[in-house]
mmCIF file of C-alpha atoms in Angstrom:
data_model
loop_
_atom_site.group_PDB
_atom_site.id
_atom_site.type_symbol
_atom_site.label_atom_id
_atom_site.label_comp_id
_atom_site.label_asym_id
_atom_site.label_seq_id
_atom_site.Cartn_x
_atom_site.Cartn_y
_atom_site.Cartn_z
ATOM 1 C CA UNK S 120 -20.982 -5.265 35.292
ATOM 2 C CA UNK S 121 -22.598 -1.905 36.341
ATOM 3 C CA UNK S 122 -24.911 -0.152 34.261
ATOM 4 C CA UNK S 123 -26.380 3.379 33.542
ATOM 5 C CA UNK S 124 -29.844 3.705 32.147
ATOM 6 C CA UNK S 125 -29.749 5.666 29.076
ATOM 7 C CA UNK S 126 -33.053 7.585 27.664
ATOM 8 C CA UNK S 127 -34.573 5.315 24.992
ATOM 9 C CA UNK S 128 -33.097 5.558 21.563
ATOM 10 C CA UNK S 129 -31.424 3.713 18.891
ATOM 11 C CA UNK S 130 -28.872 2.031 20.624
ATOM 12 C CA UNK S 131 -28.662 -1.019 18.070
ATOM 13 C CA UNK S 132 -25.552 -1.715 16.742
ATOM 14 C CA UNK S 133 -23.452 -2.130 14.610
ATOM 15 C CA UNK S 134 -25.402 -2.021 11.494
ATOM 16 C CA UNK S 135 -24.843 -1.693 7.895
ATOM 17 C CA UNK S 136 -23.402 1.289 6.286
ATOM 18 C CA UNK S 137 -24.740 0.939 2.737
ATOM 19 C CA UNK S 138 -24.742 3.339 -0.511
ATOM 20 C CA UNK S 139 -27.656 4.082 -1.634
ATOM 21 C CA UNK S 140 -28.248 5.254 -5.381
ATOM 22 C CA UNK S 141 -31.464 6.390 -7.073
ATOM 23 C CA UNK S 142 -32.496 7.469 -9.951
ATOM 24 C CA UNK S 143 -31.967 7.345 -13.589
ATOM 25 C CA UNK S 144 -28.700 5.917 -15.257
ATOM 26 C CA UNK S 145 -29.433 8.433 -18.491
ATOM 27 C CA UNK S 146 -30.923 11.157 -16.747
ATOM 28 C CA UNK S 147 -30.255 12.169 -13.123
ATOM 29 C CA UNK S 148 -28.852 10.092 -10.421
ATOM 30 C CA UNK S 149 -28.123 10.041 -6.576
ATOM 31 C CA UNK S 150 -26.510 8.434 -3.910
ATOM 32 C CA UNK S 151 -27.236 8.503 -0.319
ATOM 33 C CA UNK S 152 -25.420 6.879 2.364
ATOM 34 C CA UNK S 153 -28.018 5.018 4.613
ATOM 35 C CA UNK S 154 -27.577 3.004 8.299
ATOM 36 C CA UNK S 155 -31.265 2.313 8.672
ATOM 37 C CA UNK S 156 -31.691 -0.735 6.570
ATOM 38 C CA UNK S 157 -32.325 -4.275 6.629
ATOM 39 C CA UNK S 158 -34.348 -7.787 6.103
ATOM 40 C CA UNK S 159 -37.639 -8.260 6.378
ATOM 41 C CA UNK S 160 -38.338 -11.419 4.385
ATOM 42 C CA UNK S 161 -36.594 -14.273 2.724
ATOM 43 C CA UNK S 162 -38.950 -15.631 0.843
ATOM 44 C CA UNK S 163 -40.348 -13.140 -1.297
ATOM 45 C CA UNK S 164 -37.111 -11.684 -0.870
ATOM 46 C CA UNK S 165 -37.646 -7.662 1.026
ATOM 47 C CA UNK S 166 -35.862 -5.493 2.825
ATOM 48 C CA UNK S 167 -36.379 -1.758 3.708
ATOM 49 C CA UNK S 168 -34.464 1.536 3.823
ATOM 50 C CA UNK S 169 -35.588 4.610 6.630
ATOM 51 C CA UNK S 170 -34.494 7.912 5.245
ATOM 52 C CA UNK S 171 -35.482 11.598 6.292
ATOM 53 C CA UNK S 172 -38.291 12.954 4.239
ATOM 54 C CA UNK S 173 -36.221 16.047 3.968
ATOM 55 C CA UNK S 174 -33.334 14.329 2.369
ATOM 56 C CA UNK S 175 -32.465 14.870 -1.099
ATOM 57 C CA UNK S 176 -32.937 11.465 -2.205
ATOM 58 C CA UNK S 177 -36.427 10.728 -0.607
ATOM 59 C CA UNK S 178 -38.237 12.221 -3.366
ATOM 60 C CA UNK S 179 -36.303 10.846 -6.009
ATOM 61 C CA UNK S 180 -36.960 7.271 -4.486
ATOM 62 C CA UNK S 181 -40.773 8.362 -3.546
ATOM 63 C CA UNK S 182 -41.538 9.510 -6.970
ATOM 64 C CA UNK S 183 -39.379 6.451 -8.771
ATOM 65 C CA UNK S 184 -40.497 3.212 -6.703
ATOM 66 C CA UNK S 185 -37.229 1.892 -6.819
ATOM 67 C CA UNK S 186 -33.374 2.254 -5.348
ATOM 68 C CA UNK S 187 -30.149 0.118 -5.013
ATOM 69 C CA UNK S 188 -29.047 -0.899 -2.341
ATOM 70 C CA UNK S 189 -24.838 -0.880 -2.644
ATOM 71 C CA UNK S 190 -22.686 -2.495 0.591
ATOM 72 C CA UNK S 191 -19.439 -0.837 1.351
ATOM 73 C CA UNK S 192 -16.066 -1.671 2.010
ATOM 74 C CA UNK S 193 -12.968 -0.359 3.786
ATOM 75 C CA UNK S 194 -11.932 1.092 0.126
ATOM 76 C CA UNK S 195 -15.416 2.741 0.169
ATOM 77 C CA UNK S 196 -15.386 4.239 3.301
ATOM 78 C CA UNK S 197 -14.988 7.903 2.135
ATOM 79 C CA UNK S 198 -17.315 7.368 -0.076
ATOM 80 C CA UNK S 199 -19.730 5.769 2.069
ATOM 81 C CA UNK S 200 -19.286 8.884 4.702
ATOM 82 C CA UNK S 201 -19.238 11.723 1.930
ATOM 83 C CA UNK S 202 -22.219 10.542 0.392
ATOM 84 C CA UNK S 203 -23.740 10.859 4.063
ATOM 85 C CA UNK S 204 -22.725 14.435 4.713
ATOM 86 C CA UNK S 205 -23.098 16.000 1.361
ATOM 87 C CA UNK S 206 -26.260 16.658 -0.650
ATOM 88 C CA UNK S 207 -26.952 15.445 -3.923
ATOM 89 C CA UNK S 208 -29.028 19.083 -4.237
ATOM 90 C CA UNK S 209 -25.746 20.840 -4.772
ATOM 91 C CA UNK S 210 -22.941 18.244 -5.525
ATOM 92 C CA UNK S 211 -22.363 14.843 -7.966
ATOM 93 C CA UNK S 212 -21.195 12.772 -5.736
ATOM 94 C CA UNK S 213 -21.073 10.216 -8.590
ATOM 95 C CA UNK S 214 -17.725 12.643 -9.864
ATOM 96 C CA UNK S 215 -16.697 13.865 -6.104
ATOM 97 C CA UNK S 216 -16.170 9.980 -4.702
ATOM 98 C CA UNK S 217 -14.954 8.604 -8.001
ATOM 99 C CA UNK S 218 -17.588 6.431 -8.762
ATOM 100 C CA UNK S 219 -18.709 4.386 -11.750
ATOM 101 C CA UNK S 220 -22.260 3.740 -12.772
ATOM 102 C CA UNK S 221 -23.266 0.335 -13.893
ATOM 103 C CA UNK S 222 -26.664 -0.343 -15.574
ATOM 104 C CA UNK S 223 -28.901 -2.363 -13.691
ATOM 105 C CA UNK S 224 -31.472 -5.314 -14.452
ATOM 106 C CA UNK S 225 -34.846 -4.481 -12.995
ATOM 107 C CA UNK S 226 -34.399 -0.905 -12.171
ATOM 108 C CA UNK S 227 -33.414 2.355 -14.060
ATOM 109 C CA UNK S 228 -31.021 3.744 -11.332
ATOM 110 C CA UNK S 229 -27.434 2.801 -11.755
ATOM 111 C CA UNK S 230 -25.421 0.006 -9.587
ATOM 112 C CA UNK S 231 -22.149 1.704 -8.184
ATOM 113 C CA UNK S 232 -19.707 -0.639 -9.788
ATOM 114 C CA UNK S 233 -17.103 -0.475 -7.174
ATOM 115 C CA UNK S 234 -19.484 -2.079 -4.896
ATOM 116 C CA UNK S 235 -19.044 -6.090 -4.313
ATOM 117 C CA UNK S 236 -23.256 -6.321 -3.982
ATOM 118 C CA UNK S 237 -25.827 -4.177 -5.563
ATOM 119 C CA UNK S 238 -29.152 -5.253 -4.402
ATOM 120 C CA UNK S 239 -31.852 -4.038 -6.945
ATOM 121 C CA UNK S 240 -35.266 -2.892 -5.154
ATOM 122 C CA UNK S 241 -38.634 -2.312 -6.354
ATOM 123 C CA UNK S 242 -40.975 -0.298 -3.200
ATOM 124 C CA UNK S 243 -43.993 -2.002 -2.082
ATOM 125 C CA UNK S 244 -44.987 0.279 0.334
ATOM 126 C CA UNK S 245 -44.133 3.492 2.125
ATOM 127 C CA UNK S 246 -44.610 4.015 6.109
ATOM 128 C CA UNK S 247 -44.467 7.264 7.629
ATOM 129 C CA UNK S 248 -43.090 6.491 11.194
ATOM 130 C CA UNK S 249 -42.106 9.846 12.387
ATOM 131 C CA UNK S 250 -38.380 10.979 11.744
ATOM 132 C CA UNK S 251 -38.032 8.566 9.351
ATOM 133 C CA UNK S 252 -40.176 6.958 6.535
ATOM 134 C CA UNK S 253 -39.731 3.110 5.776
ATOM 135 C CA UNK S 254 -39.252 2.384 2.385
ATOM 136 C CA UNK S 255 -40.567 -1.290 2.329
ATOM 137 C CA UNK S 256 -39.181 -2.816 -1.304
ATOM 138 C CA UNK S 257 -38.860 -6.153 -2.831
ATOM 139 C CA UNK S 258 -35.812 -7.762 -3.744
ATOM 140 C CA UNK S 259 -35.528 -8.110 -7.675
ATOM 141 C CA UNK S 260 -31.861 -8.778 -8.632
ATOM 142 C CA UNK S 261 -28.802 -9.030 -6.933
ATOM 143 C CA UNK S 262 -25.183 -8.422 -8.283
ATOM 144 C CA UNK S 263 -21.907 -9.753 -7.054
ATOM 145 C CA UNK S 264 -18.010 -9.556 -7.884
ATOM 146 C CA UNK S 265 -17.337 -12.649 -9.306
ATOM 147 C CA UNK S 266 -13.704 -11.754 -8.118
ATOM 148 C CA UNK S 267 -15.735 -13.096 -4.148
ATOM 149 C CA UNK S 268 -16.860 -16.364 -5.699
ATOM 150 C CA UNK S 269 -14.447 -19.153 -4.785
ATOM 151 C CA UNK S 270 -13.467 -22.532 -7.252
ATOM 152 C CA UNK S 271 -17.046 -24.308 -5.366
ATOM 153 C CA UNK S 272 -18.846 -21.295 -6.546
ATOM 154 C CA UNK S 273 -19.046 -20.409 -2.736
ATOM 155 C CA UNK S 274 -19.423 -16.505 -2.394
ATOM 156 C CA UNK S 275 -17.330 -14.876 0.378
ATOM 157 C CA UNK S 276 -18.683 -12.008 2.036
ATOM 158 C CA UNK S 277 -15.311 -11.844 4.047
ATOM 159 C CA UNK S 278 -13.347 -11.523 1.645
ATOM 160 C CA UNK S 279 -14.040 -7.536 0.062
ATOM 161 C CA UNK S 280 -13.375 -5.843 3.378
ATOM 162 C CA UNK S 281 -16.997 -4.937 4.237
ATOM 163 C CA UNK S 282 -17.772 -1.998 6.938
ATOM 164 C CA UNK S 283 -20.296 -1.466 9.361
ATOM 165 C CA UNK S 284 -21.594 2.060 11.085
ATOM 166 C CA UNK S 285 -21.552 1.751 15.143
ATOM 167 C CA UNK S 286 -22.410 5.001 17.281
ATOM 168 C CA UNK S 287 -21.154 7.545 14.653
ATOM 169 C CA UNK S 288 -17.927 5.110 13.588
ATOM 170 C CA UNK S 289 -16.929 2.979 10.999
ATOM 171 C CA UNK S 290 -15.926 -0.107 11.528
ATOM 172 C CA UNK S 291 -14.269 -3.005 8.977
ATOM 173 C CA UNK S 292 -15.773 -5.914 10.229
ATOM 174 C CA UNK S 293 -13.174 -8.168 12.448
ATOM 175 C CA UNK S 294 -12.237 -11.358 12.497
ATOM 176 C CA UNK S 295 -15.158 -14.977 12.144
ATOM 177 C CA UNK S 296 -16.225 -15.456 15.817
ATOM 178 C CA UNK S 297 -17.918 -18.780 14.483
ATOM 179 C CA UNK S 298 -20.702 -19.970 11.848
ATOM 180 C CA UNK S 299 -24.113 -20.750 11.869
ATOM 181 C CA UNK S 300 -24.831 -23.535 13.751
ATOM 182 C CA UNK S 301 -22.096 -24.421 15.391
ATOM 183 C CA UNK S 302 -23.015 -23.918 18.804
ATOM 184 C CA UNK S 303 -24.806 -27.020 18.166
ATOM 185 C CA UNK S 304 -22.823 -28.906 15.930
ATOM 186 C CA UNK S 305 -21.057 -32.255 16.793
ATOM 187 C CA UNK S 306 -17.662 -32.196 18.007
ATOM 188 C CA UNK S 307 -16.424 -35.196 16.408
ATOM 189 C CA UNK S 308 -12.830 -35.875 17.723
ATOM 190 C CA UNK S 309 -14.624 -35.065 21.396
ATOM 191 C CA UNK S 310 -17.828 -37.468 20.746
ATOM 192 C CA UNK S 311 -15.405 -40.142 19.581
ATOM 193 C CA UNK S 312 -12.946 -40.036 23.021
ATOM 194 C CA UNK S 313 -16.211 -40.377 24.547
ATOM 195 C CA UNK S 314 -16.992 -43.572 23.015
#
């Protein structure tokens, strides 16, 4: 198919649209809607978070060491988009989206309850990249709706409705175009005709 070159940016998607909140449960608290994230490790556990050092919520994660990390859904996608648009300097989003704050484990910012993960994060380390600074955390608790945990205590990702952010759109995340693996798994029926 024919091609244009485009100037280099960040042309890598879709990627997570996740809620961000910060802060503390009994005293202040934000949430900021954030694109930039991912893994970095599985064992220790780490991801990372790029926000805007003029944002609202930098300092507030800067200053605390820590943040949650909340995925979204198709019933969050307001939610996820007004907490992206709006500043926590002069609104509560916490009251304008209709959200609940649960207390967390290993952190003193709150878990947004309607969430079906909340991924607690301490920082390791900050790098200042340019327009955005990496937040580089570890991984110290993770929550999930026990209503996505099936009778073989399998938990189901599919099942909540999850969204993604692609090229300024949301997106609910379509239908299983296969599982891990199975490009290479055994066809069983077909290696038994063969026989």
């Amino acid at each position: 198919m024919p091609k244009t070159n485009f100037k280099p940016g960040n042309m890598l998607y879709p990627v997570p649209a996740v809620l961000v909140s910060c802060g503390d449960i009994n005293g202040f608290s934000n949430i900021i809607t954030i694109a930039w994230t991912g893994t970095i490790c599985t064992n220790p556990p780490m991801l990372y978070i790029s926000v805007r050092p003029e944002r609202f919520s930098y300092d507030i994660i800067k200053k605390s060491g820590e943040f949650i990390i909340n995925l979204t859904t198709e019933k969050l996608a307001y939610a996820t988009d007004f907490c992206g648009v709006r500043s926590g300097r002069d609104t509560d989003k916490w009251k304008s989206c209709h959200l609940t704050k649960e207390t967390a484990d290993t952190v003193q910012c709150p878990m947004i309850k309607e969430a079906p993960v909340n991924i607690e994060c301490h920082v390791t380390e900050i790098k200042e990249l340019g327009s955005h600074h990496m937040f580089i955390a570890d991984v110290t608790a993770v929550h999930a709706g026990t209503e996505y945990i099936d009778k073989n205590n399998k938990f189901h990702l599919d099942w909540p409705g999850l969204i993604s952010y692609s090229h300024g759109s949301y997106y609910a995340l379509g239908k299983q175009a296969g599982t891990f693996g199975f490009s290479v798994k055994k066809d069983t029926k077909t290696e038994h005709r063969k026989k």
